[in-house]
CSV table of C-alpha atoms in Angstrom, one decimal:
chain,number,residue,atom,x,y,z
A,1,UNK,CA,-2.2,-43.3,7.9
A,2,UNK,CA,-3.8,-43.5,4.1
A,3,UNK,CA,-2.1,-42.0,1.4
A,4,UNK,CA,-2.8,-39.6,-1.0
A,5,UNK,CA,-3.7,-40.9,-4.3
A,6,UNK,CA,-1.6,-39.4,-7.7
A,7,UNK,CA,-5.6,-38.8,-8.9
A,8,UNK,CA,-5.4,-35.9,-6.4
A,9,UNK,CA,-2.2,-35.1,-5.0
A,10,UNK,CA,0.4,-34.1,-8.7
A,11,UNK,CA,3.8,-34.7,-8.8
A,12,UNK,CA,5.7,-34.4,-11.8
A,13,UNK,CA,8.9,-36.1,-13.0
A,14,UNK,CA,10.5,-34.4,-11.0
A,15,UNK,CA,9.0,-34.6,-7.1
A,16,UNK,CA,7.3,-31.1,-8.0
A,17,UNK,CA,3.2,-30.1,-7.3
A,18,UNK,CA,2.2,-30.5,-10.5
A,19,UNK,CA,0.2,-26.5,-10.8
A,20,UNK,CA,2.4,-24.8,-9.3
A,21,UNK,CA,5.6,-26.7,-10.4
A,22,UNK,CA,7.4,-26.5,-7.0
A,23,UNK,CA,9.1,-28.8,-4.5
A,24,UNK,CA,9.1,-28.1,-0.8
A,25,UNK,CA,12.2,-27.6,-1.0
A,26,UNK,CA,12.2,-24.4,-3.1
A,27,UNK,CA,9.2,-22.8,-1.0
A,28,UNK,CA,10.1,-20.4,2.6
A,29,UNK,CA,7.7,-20.4,5.5
A,30,UNK,CA,6.8,-16.4,4.3
A,31,UNK,CA,4.4,-16.2,0.8
A,32,UNK,CA,4.1,-13.2,-1.0
A,33,UNK,CA,1.3,-13.6,-3.3
A,34,UNK,CA,0.6,-11.2,-6.2
A,35,UNK,CA,-2.6,-11.6,-8.6
A,36,UNK,CA,-0.2,-10.3,-11.7
A,37,UNK,CA,2.9,-13.5,-13.2
A,38,UNK,CA,4.6,-9.9,-13.5
A,39,UNK,CA,4.6,-8.1,-10.9
A,40,UNK,CA,6.8,-10.9,-9.5
A,41,UNK,CA,9.5,-9.7,-10.9
A,42,UNK,CA,8.7,-6.1,-9.7
A,43,UNK,CA,9.0,-7.9,-6.0
A,44,UNK,CA,12.2,-9.9,-6.4
A,45,UNK,CA,14.4,-7.4,-7.5
A,46,UNK,CA,14.3,-6.0,-4.1
A,47,UNK,CA,15.8,-9.2,-3.0
A,48,UNK,CA,19.8,-9.6,-1.9
A,49,UNK,CA,19.8,-13.1,-3.6
A,50,UNK,CA,17.0,-15.4,-5.6
A,51,UNK,CA,17.6,-18.7,-5.8
A,52,UNK,CA,14.9,-20.4,-7.3
A,53,UNK,CA,13.0,-18.6,-10.2
A,54,UNK,CA,9.9,-21.1,-12.4
A,55,UNK,CA,6.9,-20.3,-13.8
A,56,UNK,CA,3.7,-23.2,-14.9
A,57,UNK,CA,0.8,-20.9,-16.6
A,58,UNK,CA,0.5,-17.8,-14.3
A,59,UNK,CA,2.0,-19.7,-11.3
A,60,UNK,CA,5.4,-17.4,-11.4
A,61,UNK,CA,7.5,-17.8,-8.5
A,62,UNK,CA,10.6,-16.9,-7.1
A,63,UNK,CA,12.1,-18.2,-4.1
A,64,UNK,CA,15.5,-15.7,-2.0
A,65,UNK,CA,16.7,-13.6,0.4
A,66,UNK,CA,16.4,-10.0,1.4
A,67,UNK,CA,19.3,-10.2,4.6
A,68,UNK,CA,18.8,-13.8,6.4
A,69,UNK,CA,14.9,-13.9,5.6
A,70,UNK,CA,13.9,-16.1,2.3
A,71,UNK,CA,11.1,-15.1,1.4
A,72,UNK,CA,9.4,-16.4,-1.5
A,73,UNK,CA,6.5,-14.4,-3.9
A,74,UNK,CA,4.2,-16.3,-5.9
A,75,UNK,CA,1.3,-15.4,-8.5
A,76,UNK,CA,-2.0,-16.8,-8.8
A,77,UNK,CA,-3.8,-14.9,-11.3
A,78,UNK,CA,-6.7,-13.5,-11.5
A,79,UNK,CA,-10.3,-14.9,-9.2
A,80,UNK,CA,-10.5,-17.8,-5.6
A,81,UNK,CA,-10.7,-20.2,-8.4
A,82,UNK,CA,-6.7,-19.9,-8.6
A,83,UNK,CA,-6.4,-19.3,-5.2
A,84,UNK,CA,-7.3,-23.0,-4.7
A,85,UNK,CA,-5.3,-23.9,-5.8
A,86,UNK,CA,-2.2,-22.4,-4.9
A,87,UNK,CA,-3.7,-22.4,-1.2
A,88,UNK,CA,-3.2,-26.0,-1.6
A,89,UNK,CA,-0.4,-26.8,-3.4
A,90,UNK,CA,1.4,-24.9,-0.4
A,91,UNK,CA,0.6,-26.4,2.2
A,92,UNK,CA,1.3,-29.3,0.2
A,93,UNK,CA,4.4,-28.4,0.2
A,94,UNK,CA,4.6,-28.2,3.9
A,95,UNK,CA,2.7,-30.8,5.5
A,96,UNK,CA,2.8,-33.7,2.8
A,97,UNK,CA,6.0,-35.9,2.5
A,98,UNK,CA,5.8,-36.4,-1.5
A,99,UNK,CA,7.7,-39.6,-0.7
A,100,UNK,CA,5.0,-41.9,0.8
A,101,UNK,CA,1.8,-39.8,-0.2
A,102,UNK,CA,0.9,-39.0,3.2
A,103,UNK,CA,0.3,-36.2,5.5
A,104,UNK,CA,3.2,-35.5,8.4
A,105,UNK,CA,2.2,-36.0,12.0
A,106,UNK,CA,4.2,-32.4,12.8
A,107,UNK,CA,2.2,-29.6,10.3
A,108,UNK,CA,3.7,-26.4,9.9
A,109,UNK,CA,2.2,-22.6,9.8
A,110,UNK,CA,3.1,-20.5,6.6
A,111,UNK,CA,2.8,-17.0,6.5
A,112,UNK,CA,1.0,-15.8,3.5
A,113,UNK,CA,0.9,-11.9,2.8
A,114,UNK,CA,-1.2,-10.7,0.0
A,115,UNK,CA,0.5,-7.6,-2.1
A,116,UNK,CA,-3.1,-6.2,-4.7
A,117,UNK,CA,-5.0,-3.9,-6.8
A,118,UNK,CA,-7.5,-2.7,-5.2
A,119,UNK,CA,-10.6,-0.1,-5.2
A,120,UNK,CA,-12.1,1.5,-2.1
A,121,UNK,CA,-15.5,1.8,-1.9
A,122,UNK,CA,-15.1,4.7,1.1
A,123,UNK,CA,-14.9,8.4,0.1
A,124,UNK,CA,-11.9,8.9,2.5
A,125,UNK,CA,-9.6,6.4,1.6
A,126,UNK,CA,-7.6,7.8,-1.3
A,127,UNK,CA,-6.3,6.1,-4.1
A,128,UNK,CA,-2.4,5.1,-4.1
A,129,UNK,CA,-3.0,4.4,-0.5
A,130,UNK,CA,-2.2,1.0,1.4
A,131,UNK,CA,-5.2,-0.7,3.1
A,132,UNK,CA,-5.7,-4.2,4.7
A,133,UNK,CA,-7.9,-6.4,5.1
A,134,UNK,CA,-9.2,-7.5,8.8
A,135,UNK,CA,-11.7,-9.1,7.6
A,136,UNK,CA,-12.4,-11.0,4.1
A,137,UNK,CA,-16.1,-11.2,3.2
A,138,UNK,CA,-16.4,-12.9,-0.1
A,139,UNK,CA,-19.4,-13.2,-2.7
A,140,UNK,CA,-17.9,-16.2,-4.5
A,141,UNK,CA,-19.0,-19.7,-3.6
A,142,UNK,CA,-14.7,-20.7,-3.3
A,143,UNK,CA,-15.5,-21.8,0.6
A,144,UNK,CA,-18.7,-23.5,0.4
A,145,UNK,CA,-17.0,-26.7,-0.7
A,146,UNK,CA,-14.9,-27.0,2.4
A,147,UNK,CA,-16.4,-27.9,6.2
A,148,UNK,CA,-15.2,-23.8,6.7
A,149,UNK,CA,-17.1,-22.3,9.9
A,150,UNK,CA,-17.0,-18.7,10.9
A,151,UNK,CA,-16.7,-17.8,14.2
A,152,UNK,CA,-19.8,-16.2,16.6
A,153,UNK,CA,-18.6,-12.9,15.9
A,154,UNK,CA,-17.8,-13.4,12.2
A,155,UNK,CA,-20.9,-14.9,12.3
A,156,UNK,CA,-23.1,-11.3,13.6
A,157,UNK,CA,-20.9,-9.3,10.8
A,158,UNK,CA,-22.4,-12.0,8.0
A,159,UNK,CA,-25.9,-11.6,9.5
A,160,UNK,CA,-25.7,-7.9,9.2
A,161,UNK,CA,-24.0,-7.8,6.4
A,162,UNK,CA,-26.7,-9.7,4.8
A,163,UNK,CA,-29.1,-7.7,6.1
A,164,UNK,CA,-28.3,-4.7,4.8
A,165,UNK,CA,-27.9,-5.7,1.4
A,166,UNK,CA,-31.0,-8.1,1.6
A,167,UNK,CA,-29.1,-10.5,-0.5
A,168,UNK,CA,-30.5,-13.7,-0.5
A,169,UNK,CA,-30.9,-16.4,-3.1
A,170,UNK,CA,-27.9,-17.3,-5.9
A,171,UNK,CA,-25.7,-15.1,-3.3
A,172,UNK,CA,-24.7,-17.2,-0.6
A,173,UNK,CA,-21.5,-15.3,1.3
A,174,UNK,CA,-18.9,-16.1,4.2
A,175,UNK,CA,-16.7,-14.1,6.1
A,176,UNK,CA,-12.8,-15.0,7.6
A,177,UNK,CA,-10.4,-12.9,9.3
A,178,UNK,CA,-7.1,-12.6,8.7
A,179,UNK,CA,-3.9,-12.9,10.6
A,180,UNK,CA,-4.0,-10.4,13.5
A,181,UNK,CA,-0.5,-11.1,14.6
A,182,UNK,CA,0.7,-10.1,11.6
A,183,UNK,CA,-1.6,-7.5,10.7
A,184,UNK,CA,-0.6,-5.6,13.5
A,185,UNK,CA,2.8,-4.3,11.6
A,186,UNK,CA,0.8,-3.1,9.6
A,187,UNK,CA,-0.9,-0.2,11.3
A,188,UNK,CA,1.3,2.6,10.7
A,189,UNK,CA,0.6,4.2,7.5
A,190,UNK,CA,-2.9,1.7,6.3
A,191,UNK,CA,-6.0,1.5,6.8
A,192,UNK,CA,-7.4,-1.5,7.5
A,193,UNK,CA,-11.2,-2.4,7.0
A,194,UNK,CA,-13.1,-5.5,5.4
A,195,UNK,CA,-12.2,-6.1,2.0
A,196,UNK,CA,-15.2,-7.7,-0.1
A,197,UNK,CA,-14.2,-10.5,-3.1
A,198,UNK,CA,-15.3,-11.0,-5.8
A,199,UNK,CA,-16.1,-13.4,-8.5
A,200,UNK,CA,-15.7,-11.1,-11.2
A,201,UNK,CA,-14.4,-7.2,-11.8
A,202,UNK,CA,-17.3,-6.3,-14.5
A,203,UNK,CA,-20.8,-7.3,-12.9
A,204,UNK,CA,-19.6,-8.5,-9.4
A,205,UNK,CA,-18.3,-4.9,-9.1
A,206,UNK,CA,-21.5,-3.1,-10.6
A,207,UNK,CA,-19.8,-2.2,-13.5
A,208,UNK,CA,-21.9,-2.0,-16.6
A,209,UNK,CA,-21.1,-1.8,-19.7
A,210,UNK,CA,-23.4,-3.3,-22.1
A,211,UNK,CA,-25.3,-6.2,-19.4
A,212,UNK,CA,-27.4,-4.5,-16.9
A,213,UNK,CA,-27.0,-5.5,-13.1
A,214,UNK,CA,-29.1,-7.9,-10.9
A,215,UNK,CA,-28.2,-6.6,-8.2
A,216,UNK,CA,-28.1,-2.3,-9.2
A,217,UNK,CA,-27.6,-1.1,-5.3
A,218,UNK,CA,-24.6,-3.8,-4.1
A,219,UNK,CA,-22.3,-1.5,-4.4
A,220,UNK,CA,-23.5,1.3,-2.7
A,221,UNK,CA,-25.1,-0.7,0.3
A,222,UNK,CA,-21.6,-2.2,0.1
A,223,UNK,CA,-20.1,1.7,1.1
A,224,UNK,CA,-23.0,2.4,4.0
A,225,UNK,CA,-21.9,-0.3,5.7
A,226,UNK,CA,-20.9,-0.9,8.9
A,227,UNK,CA,-21.0,-3.4,11.7
A,228,UNK,CA,-20.0,-2.6,14.9
A,229,UNK,CA,-16.0,-1.0,14.8
A,230,UNK,CA,-16.1,-2.5,10.6
A,231,UNK,CA,-17.0,-0.9,7.7
A,232,UNK,CA,-16.0,-2.1,4.2
A,233,UNK,CA,-12.8,-0.9,3.0
A,234,UNK,CA,-12.8,-2.1,-0.4
A,235,UNK,CA,-13.3,-5.1,-3.1
A,236,UNK,CA,-11.1,-7.3,-5.5
A,237,UNK,CA,-11.2,-11.2,-6.5
A,238,UNK,CA,-8.8,-12.7,-4.0
A,239,UNK,CA,-8.7,-12.0,-0.1
A,240,UNK,CA,-12.0,-14.1,1.3
A,241,UNK,CA,-10.5,-17.5,-0.4
A,242,UNK,CA,-6.9,-16.7,1.5
A,243,UNK,CA,-8.6,-16.1,4.4
A,244,UNK,CA,-10.9,-18.6,4.5
A,245,UNK,CA,-8.5,-21.6,3.2
A,246,UNK,CA,-5.6,-19.9,5.2
A,247,UNK,CA,-7.9,-20.7,9.0
A,248,UNK,CA,-9.1,-24.4,7.5
A,249,UNK,CA,-4.9,-25.3,7.1
A,250,UNK,CA,-3.4,-23.4,9.9
A,251,UNK,CA,-2.1,-20.7,7.9
A,252,UNK,CA,-1.5,-16.9,9.3
A,253,UNK,CA,-2.7,-14.5,6.1
A,254,UNK,CA,-3.1,-10.9,5.0
A,255,UNK,CA,-3.9,-8.9,2.4
A,256,UNK,CA,-2.7,-6.1,1.4
A,257,UNK,CA,-3.1,-4.1,-1.6
A,258,UNK,CA,-2.7,-0.5,-2.7
A,259,UNK,CA,-6.0,1.7,-4.1
A,260,UNK,CA,-6.0,2.5,-7.4
A,261,UNK,CA,-9.2,3.3,-7.7
A,262,UNK,CA,-11.8,4.7,-5.7
A,263,UNK,CA,-14.8,3.6,-6.6
A,264,UNK,CA,-17.3,6.0,-4.7
A,265,UNK,CA,-15.4,9.1,-6.3
A,266,UNK,CA,-14.5,7.6,-9.1
A,267,UNK,CA,-11.5,8.1,-9.1
A,268,UNK,CA,-8.3,6.1,-11.0
A,269,UNK,CA,-4.8,6.1,-10.1
A,270,UNK,CA,-2.5,8.7,-12.3
A,271,UNK,CA,0.4,6.2,-11.7
A,272,UNK,CA,-0.8,2.4,-10.9
A,273,UNK,CA,2.5,1.2,-11.6
A,274,UNK,CA,4.3,3.7,-9.2
A,275,UNK,CA,1.6,3.3,-6.2
A,276,UNK,CA,2.7,-0.4,-6.6
A,277,UNK,CA,6.2,0.1,-6.4
A,278,UNK,CA,5.2,2.0,-3.3
A,279,UNK,CA,3.2,-0.3,-1.8
A,280,UNK,CA,5.9,-3.6,-2.2
A,281,UNK,CA,8.6,-1.1,-1.0
A,282,UNK,CA,6.8,-0.4,2.4
A,283,UNK,CA,5.5,-4.1,2.3
A,284,UNK,CA,8.6,-6.0,1.9
A,285,UNK,CA,10.5,-3.1,4.7
A,286,UNK,CA,8.1,-5.3,6.9
A,287,UNK,CA,8.0,-8.9,6.3
A,288,UNK,CA,11.4,-9.0,6.1
A,289,UNK,CA,10.6,-8.1,10.0
A,290,UNK,CA,8.8,-10.9,10.6
């Protein structure tokens, strides 16, 4: 079997993968990802015990237990480029032998759940409510660097989306589906819909400060889009990359977001910190039983 060169998989002096600074034994099989490094402690404070605390750059990790359930929570920072680092390194920790630098014969599947903040794109999804992404629809280019192939159902949604939005040229969207086996646990109290992932916060999400937009009607097209039973519920900056890489690597992934802004109603949460805390409590009550 081919060995993976030190330039391709960087392992530091303590035997940890470079960016997230974790060794294989420091990672649980169920992983919660968050964007904000400060949110890691807001989640791990609910653990019964914490056995690992690591930080390297924006990647903060706590591993511990709720009851007998071992969990890891890790911050990714903002954007799909950081997701590329985190997803590949989490997979490496489980599925590559760091001693021989070879891929293990028996591959493991992680459960990876994103707990994030997001903007609603439907008037009937209020601020402070919770949304689960049935699909991640990416307007970034990350998955175009991998041999990713959408299935037939995903391709139909994507085709309808491109026709509806009249996207062409520089933006080449892709789509991936979240884990059905995890999603079925996030039903009561959760809105479901397609989560659009944008490669930026301002122009890519239709915000105008000093710069105009190349696609000024794009956000309106998001909210008016439907494909069969599917509609776009929200957008943020990580979900499609998690879903796409998760599918390629064989992991079960789900993105759960609290709505801090409703872009249609032009509303923003009056207490975003409380909204995030409510999401954490509700999500952990589910995740700890998976």
